[in-house]
C-alpha positions as MATLAB code, in Angstrom:
seq = 'MNHLLLGKDALRLAHEKLNALRRGLDTWENVTVGADFPAGEPMKVA';
ca = [
      -0.023   -0.039   -0.068;
       1.457    3.337   -0.977;
       0.462    6.797    0.540;
       1.016   10.265   -1.090;
       1.780   12.633    1.826;
       1.482   16.184    0.826;
       3.242   18.838    2.946;
       5.936   18.762    5.618;
       3.369   18.430    8.519;
       1.978   15.412    6.899;
       5.437   13.904    6.470;
       6.394   14.627    9.917;
       3.359   13.140   11.523;
       3.830    9.935    9.374;
       7.445    9.656   10.664;
       6.117   10.191   14.341;
       3.502    7.325   13.715;
       6.145    4.946   12.287;
       8.446    5.564   15.086;
       5.642    4.966   17.605;
       4.916    1.646   15.961;
       8.561    0.749   16.091;
       8.897    1.348   19.682;
       5.755   -0.690   20.366;
       7.268   -3.590   18.272;
      10.678   -3.182   20.049;
       8.875   -3.310   23.517;
       6.932   -6.590   22.689;
       9.488   -8.228   20.662;
      10.603  -10.840   23.340;
       6.911  -11.747   24.197;
       5.946  -11.950   20.555;
       8.854  -14.177   19.647;
       8.499  -16.409   22.724;
       4.755  -17.039   21.907;
       5.553  -19.339   18.903;
       4.534  -22.811   18.810;
       7.603  -25.382   19.109;
       8.799  -26.239   15.378;
       7.033  -29.345   13.959;
       4.313  -29.620   16.437;
       0.805  -29.165   14.897;
      -1.408  -26.686   16.683;
      -4.497  -28.323   18.310;
      -7.860  -26.900   17.958;
     -10.464  -27.617   20.479;
];
């Protein structure tokens, strides 16, 4: 998906949003990676 940003303020706000998203991803990285199922084990559905 592409976005056309018009103006300096739009670009600045987009960068701020992306930086906030990256900080959120970095904050939860260990929890996210640790939630993987062990390799080779099928997921059981009730």
